[in-house]
PDB file of C-alpha atoms in Angstrom:
ATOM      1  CA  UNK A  23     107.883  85.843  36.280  1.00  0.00           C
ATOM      2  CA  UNK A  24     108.147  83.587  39.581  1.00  0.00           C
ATOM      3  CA  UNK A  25     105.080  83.643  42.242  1.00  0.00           C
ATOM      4  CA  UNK A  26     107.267  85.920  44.236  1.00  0.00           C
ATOM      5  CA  UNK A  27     106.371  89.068  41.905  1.00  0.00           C
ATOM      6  CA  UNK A  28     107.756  90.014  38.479  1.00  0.00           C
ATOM      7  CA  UNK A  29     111.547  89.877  38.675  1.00  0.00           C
ATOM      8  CA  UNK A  30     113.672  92.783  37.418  1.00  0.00           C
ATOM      9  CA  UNK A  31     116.207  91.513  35.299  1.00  0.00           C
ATOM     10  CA  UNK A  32     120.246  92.754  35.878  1.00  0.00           C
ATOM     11  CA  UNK A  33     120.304  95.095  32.713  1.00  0.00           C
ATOM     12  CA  UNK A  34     116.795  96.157  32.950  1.00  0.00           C
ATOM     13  CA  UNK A  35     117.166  97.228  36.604  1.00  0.00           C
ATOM     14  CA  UNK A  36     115.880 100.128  37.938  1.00  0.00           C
ATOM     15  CA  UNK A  37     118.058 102.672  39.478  1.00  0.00           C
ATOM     16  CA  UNK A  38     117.462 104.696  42.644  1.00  0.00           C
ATOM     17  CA  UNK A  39     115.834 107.355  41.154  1.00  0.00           C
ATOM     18  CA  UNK A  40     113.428 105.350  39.371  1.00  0.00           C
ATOM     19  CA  UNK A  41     113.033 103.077  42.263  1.00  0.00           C
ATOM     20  CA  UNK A  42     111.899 105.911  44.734  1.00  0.00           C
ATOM     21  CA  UNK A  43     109.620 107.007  42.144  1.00  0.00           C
ATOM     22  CA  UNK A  44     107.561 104.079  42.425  1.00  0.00           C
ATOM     23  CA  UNK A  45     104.562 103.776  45.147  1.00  0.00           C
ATOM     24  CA  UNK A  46     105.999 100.055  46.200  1.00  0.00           C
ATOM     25  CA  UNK A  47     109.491 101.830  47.354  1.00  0.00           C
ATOM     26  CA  UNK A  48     108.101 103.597  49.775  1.00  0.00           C
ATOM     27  CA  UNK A  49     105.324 101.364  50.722  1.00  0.00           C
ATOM     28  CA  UNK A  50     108.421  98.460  51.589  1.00  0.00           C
ATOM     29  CA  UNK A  51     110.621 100.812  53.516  1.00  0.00           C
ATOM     30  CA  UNK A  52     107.579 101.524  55.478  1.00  0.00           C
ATOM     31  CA  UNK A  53     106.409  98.288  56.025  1.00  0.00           C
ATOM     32  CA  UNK A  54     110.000  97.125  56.835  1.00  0.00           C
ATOM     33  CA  UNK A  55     110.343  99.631  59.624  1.00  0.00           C
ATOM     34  CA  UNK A  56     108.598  98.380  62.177  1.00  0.00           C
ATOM     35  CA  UNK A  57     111.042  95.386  62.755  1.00  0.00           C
ATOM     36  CA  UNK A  58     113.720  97.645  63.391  1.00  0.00           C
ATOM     37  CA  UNK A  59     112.182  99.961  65.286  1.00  0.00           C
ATOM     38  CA  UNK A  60     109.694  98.097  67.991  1.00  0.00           C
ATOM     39  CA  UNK A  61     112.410  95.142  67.852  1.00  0.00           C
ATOM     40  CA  UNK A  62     114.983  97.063  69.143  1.00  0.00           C
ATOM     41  CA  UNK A  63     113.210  98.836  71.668  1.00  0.00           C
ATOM     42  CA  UNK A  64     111.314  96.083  73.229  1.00  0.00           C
ATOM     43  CA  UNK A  65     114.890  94.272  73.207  1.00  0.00           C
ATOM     44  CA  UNK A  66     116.936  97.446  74.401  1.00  0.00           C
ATOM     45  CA  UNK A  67     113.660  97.539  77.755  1.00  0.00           C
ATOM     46  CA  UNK A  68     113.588  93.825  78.311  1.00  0.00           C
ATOM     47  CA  UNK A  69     115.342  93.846  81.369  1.00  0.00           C
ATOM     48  CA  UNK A  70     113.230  96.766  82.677  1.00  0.00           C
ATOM     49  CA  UNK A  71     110.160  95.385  80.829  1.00  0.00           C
ATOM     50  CA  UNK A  72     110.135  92.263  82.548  1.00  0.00           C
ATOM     51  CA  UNK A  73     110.396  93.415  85.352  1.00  0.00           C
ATOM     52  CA  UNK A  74     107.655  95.688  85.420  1.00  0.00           C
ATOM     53  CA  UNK A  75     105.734  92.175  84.938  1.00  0.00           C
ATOM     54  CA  UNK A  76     107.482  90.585  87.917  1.00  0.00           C
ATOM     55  CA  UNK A  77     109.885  88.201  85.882  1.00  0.00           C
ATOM     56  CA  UNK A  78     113.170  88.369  86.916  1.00  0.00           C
ATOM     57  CA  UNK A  79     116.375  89.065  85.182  1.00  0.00           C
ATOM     58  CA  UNK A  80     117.542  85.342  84.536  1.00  0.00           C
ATOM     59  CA  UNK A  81     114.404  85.168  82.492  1.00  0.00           C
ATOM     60  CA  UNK A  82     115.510  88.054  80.219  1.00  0.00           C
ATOM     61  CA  UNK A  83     118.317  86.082  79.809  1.00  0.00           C
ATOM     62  CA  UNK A  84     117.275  83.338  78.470  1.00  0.00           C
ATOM     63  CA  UNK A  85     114.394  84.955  76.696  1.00  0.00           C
ATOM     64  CA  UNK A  86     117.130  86.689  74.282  1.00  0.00           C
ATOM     65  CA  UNK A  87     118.926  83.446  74.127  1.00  0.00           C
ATOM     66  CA  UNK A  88     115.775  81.998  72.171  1.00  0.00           C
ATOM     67  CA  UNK A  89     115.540  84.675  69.829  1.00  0.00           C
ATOM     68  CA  UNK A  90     118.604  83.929  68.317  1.00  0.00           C
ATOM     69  CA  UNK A  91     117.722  79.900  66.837  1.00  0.00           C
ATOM     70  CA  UNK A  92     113.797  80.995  66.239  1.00  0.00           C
ATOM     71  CA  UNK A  93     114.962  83.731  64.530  1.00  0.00           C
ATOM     72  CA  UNK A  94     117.142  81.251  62.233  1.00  0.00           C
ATOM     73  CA  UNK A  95     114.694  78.601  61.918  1.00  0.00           C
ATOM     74  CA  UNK A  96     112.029  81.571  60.464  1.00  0.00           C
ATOM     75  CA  UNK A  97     115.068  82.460  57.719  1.00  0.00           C
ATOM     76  CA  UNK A  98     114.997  79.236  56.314  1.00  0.00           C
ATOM     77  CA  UNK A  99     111.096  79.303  56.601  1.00  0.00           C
ATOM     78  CA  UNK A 100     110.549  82.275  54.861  1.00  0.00           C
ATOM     79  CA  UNK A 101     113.616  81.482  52.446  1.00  0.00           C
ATOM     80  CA  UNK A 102     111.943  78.598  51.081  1.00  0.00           C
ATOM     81  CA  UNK A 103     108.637  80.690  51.322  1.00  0.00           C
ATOM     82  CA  UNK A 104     109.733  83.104  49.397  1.00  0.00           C
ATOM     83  CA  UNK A 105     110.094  81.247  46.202  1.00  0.00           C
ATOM     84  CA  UNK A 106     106.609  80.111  46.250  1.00  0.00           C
ATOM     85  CA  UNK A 107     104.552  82.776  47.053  1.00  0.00           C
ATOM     86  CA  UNK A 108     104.492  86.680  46.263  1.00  0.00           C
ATOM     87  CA  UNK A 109     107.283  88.103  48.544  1.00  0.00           C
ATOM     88  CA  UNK A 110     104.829  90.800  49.617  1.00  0.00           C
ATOM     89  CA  UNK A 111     102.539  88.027  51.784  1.00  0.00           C
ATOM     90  CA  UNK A 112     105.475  87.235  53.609  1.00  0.00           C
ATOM     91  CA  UNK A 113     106.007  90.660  55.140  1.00  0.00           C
ATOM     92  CA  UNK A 114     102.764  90.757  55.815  1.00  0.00           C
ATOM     93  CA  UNK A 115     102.953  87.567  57.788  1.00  0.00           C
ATOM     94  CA  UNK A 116     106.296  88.818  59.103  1.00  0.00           C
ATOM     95  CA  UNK A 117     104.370  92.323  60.932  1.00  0.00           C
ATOM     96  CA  UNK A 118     101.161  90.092  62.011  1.00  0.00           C
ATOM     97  CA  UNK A 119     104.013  87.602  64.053  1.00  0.00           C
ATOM     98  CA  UNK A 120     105.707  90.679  65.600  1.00  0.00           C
ATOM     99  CA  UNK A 121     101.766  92.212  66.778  1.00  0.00           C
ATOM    100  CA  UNK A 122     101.196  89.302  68.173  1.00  0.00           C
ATOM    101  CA  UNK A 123     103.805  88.811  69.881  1.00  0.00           C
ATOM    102  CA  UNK A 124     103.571  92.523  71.468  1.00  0.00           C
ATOM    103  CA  UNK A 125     100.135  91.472  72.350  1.00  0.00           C
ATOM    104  CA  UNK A 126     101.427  88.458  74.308  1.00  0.00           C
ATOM    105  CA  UNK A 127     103.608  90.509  76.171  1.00  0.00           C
ATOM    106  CA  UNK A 128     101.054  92.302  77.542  1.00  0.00           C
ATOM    107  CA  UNK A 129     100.124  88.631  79.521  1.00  0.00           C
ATOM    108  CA  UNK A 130     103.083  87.699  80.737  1.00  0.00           C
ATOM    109  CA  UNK A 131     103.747  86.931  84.247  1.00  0.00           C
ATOM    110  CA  UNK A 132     105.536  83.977  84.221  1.00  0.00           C
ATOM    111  CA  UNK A 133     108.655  82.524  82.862  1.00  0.00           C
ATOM    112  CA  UNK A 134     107.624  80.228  80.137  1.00  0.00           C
ATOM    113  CA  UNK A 135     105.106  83.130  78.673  1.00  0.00           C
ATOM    114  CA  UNK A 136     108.287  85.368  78.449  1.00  0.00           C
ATOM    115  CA  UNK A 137     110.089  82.468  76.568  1.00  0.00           C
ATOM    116  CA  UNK A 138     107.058  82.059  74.109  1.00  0.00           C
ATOM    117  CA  UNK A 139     107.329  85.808  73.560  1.00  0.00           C
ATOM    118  CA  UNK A 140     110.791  85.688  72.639  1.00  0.00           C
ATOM    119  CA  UNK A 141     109.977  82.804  70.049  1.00  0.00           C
ATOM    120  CA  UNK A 142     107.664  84.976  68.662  1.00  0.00           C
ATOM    121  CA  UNK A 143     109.469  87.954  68.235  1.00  0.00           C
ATOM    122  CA  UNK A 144     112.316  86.253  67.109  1.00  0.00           C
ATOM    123  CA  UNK A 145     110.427  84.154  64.567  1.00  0.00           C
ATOM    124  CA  UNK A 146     108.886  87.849  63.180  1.00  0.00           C
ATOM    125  CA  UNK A 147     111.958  88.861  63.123  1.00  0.00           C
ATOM    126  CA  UNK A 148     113.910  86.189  60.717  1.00  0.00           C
ATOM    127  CA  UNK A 149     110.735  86.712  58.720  1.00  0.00           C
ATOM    128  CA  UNK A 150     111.248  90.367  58.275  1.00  0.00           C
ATOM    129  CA  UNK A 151     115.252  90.141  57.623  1.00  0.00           C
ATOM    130  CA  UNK A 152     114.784  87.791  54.739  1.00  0.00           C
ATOM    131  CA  UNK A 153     112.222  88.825  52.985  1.00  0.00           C
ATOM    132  CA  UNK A 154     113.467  91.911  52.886  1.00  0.00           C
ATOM    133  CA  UNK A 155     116.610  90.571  51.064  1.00  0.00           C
ATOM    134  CA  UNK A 156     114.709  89.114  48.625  1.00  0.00           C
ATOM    135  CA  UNK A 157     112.055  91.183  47.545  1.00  0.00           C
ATOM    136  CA  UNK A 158     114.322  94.725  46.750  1.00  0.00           C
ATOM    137  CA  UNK A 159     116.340  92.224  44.054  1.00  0.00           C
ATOM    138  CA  UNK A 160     112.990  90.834  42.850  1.00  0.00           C
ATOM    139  CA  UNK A 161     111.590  94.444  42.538  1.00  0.00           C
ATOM    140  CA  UNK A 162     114.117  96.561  41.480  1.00  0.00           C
ATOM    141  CA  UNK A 163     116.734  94.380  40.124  1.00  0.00           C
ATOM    142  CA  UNK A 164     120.441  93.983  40.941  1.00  0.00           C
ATOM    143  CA  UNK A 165     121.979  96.461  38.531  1.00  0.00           C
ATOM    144  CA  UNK A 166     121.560  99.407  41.073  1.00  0.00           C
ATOM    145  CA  UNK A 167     120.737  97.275  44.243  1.00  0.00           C
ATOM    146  CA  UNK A 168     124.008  98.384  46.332  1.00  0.00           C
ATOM    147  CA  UNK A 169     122.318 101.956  46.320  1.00  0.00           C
ATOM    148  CA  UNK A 170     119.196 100.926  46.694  1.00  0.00           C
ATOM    149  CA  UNK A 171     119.896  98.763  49.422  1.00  0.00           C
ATOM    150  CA  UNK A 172     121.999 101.887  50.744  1.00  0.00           C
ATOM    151  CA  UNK A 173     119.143 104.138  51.258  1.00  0.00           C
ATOM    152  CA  UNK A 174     116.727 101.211  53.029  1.00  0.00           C
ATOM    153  CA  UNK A 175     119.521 100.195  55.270  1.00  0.00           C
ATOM    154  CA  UNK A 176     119.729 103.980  56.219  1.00  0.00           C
ATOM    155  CA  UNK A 177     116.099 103.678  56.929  1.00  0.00           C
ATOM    156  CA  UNK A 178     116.320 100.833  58.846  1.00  0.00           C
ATOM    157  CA  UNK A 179     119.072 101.504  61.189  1.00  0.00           C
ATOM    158  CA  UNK A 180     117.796 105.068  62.013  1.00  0.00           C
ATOM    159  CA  UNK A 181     114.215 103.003  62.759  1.00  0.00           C
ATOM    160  CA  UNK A 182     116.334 100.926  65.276  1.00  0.00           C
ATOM    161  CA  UNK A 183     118.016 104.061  66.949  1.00  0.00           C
ATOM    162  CA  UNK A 184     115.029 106.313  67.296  1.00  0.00           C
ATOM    163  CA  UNK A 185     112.890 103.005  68.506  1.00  0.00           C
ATOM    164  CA  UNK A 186     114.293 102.876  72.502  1.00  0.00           C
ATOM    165  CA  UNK A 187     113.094 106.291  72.753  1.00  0.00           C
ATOM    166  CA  UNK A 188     109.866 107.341  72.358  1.00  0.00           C
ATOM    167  CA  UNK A 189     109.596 103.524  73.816  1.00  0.00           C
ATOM    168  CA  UNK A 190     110.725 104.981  77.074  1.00  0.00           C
ATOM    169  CA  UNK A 191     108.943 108.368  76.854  1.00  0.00           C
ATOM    170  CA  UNK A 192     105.860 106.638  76.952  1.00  0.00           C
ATOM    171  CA  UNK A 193     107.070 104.588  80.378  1.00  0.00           C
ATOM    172  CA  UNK A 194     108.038 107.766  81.823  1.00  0.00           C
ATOM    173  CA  UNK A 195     104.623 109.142  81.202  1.00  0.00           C
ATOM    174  CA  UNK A 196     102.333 106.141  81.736  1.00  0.00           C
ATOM    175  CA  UNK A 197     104.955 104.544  84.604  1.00  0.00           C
ATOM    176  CA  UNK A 198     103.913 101.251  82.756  1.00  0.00           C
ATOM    177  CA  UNK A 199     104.770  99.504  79.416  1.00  0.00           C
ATOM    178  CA  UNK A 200     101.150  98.603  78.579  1.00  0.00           C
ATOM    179  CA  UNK A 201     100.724 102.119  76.954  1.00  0.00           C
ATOM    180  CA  UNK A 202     103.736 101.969  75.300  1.00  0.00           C
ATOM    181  CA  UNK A 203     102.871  98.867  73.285  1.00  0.00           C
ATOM    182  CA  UNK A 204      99.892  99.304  72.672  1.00  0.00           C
ATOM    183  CA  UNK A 205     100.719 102.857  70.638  1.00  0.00           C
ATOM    184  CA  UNK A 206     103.158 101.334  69.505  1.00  0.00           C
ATOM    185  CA  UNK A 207     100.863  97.988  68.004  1.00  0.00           C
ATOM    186  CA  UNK A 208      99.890 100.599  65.263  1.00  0.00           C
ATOM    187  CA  UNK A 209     102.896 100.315  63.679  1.00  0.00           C
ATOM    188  CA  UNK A 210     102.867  97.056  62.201  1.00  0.00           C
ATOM    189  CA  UNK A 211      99.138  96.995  61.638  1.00  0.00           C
ATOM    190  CA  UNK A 212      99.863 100.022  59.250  1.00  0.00           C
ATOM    191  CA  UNK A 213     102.719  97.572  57.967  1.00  0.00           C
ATOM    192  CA  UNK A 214     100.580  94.877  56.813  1.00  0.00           C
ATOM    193  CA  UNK A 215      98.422  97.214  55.038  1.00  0.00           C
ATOM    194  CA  UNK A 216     101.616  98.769  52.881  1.00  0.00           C
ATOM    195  CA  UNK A 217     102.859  96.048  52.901  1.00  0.00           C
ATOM    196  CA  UNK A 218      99.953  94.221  50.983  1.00  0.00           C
ATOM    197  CA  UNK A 219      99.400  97.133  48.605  1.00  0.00           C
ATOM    198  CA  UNK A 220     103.305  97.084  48.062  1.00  0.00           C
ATOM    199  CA  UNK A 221     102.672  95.095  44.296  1.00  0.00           C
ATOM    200  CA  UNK A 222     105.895  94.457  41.690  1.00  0.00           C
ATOM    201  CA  UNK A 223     106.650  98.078  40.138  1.00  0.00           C
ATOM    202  CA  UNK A 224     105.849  98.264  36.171  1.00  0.00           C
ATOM    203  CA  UNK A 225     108.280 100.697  34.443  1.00  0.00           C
ATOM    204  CA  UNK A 226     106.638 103.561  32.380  1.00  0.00           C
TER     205      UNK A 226
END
């Protein structure tokens, strides 16, 4: 076994079935949501968002336009990470970077607070995308990975659709994004807790 869990072999892999039959399945395509789903809607309302916090659209702009290298520079972070120490830690480090960073955006009315908010959430977010890729093999194996993977990519991508949504809803309601995020910080507080209790599966 490696510090990043007890790794599956290829011919003792487990196969979808057997995967969602364990408590750490579930557990990681909870804990993984969150990404998807307050990423993408905090990304798909920045324009709006921002300026609801009197920051103009040129700062959106460039706000994205960090995301992208922080985002990289946290995948080879959390690569090298996740060699070392149990793959599990890093998604919970992953979901405490992207509360954070929601909290900071509640502070922001300036320019350079709006580009330390997209560092953060693009840093959580490169956290989040490569753990992920590492801990389903480490769990589950390769053997059935491609339908494994299949089902939490499903997952994922519907987080990331229905995540702009409710997002708005809450806007609509409140007429301000404060309320919004702050339901919304629930998410990835639940996250870190499944994600800490989501230990390497033992077969029967």
């Amino acid at each position: 076994s490696l510090r990043s869990g007890t790794i599956t072999p290829r011919s003792e892999g487990f196969t979808l079935k057997q995967a969602m039959h364990t408590r750490s399945f579930w557990l990681l395509l909870y804990a993984g949501s969150s990404q998807s789903l307050i990423g993408t809607a905090l990304v798909f309302h920045l324009i709006s968002f921002f300026d609801t916090r009197g920051v103009g659209d040129g700062v959106a702009a460039v706000t994205l336009s960090i995301m992208a290298p922080l985002a990289m520079s946290s995948m080879f972070i959390s690569g090298y990470l996740s060699d070392k120490i149990p793959n599990r830690y890093l998604l919970v480090v992953s979901q405490v970077g992207l509360a954070i960073a929601m909290l900071w955006a509640l502070t922001i009315d300036s320019s350079w607070q709006a580009y330390v908010f997209g560092g953060m959430l693009g840093f959580s977010a490169g956290f989040t995308m490569t753990t992920s890729a590492v801990i389903w093999p480490n769990y589950y194996g390769r053997e059935h990975l491609g339908s494994i993977r299949g089902v939490v990519t499903s997952g994922m991508v519907a987080a990331a659709a229905l995540g702009p949504l409710p997002f708005g809803f809450l806007f609509d309601v409140a007429n301000s994004y404060t309320f919004a995020v702050l339901i919304f910080l629930a998410l990835p507080v639940a996250c870190v807790i499944a994600a800490f209790m989501a230990t390497p599966p033992q077969r029967e």
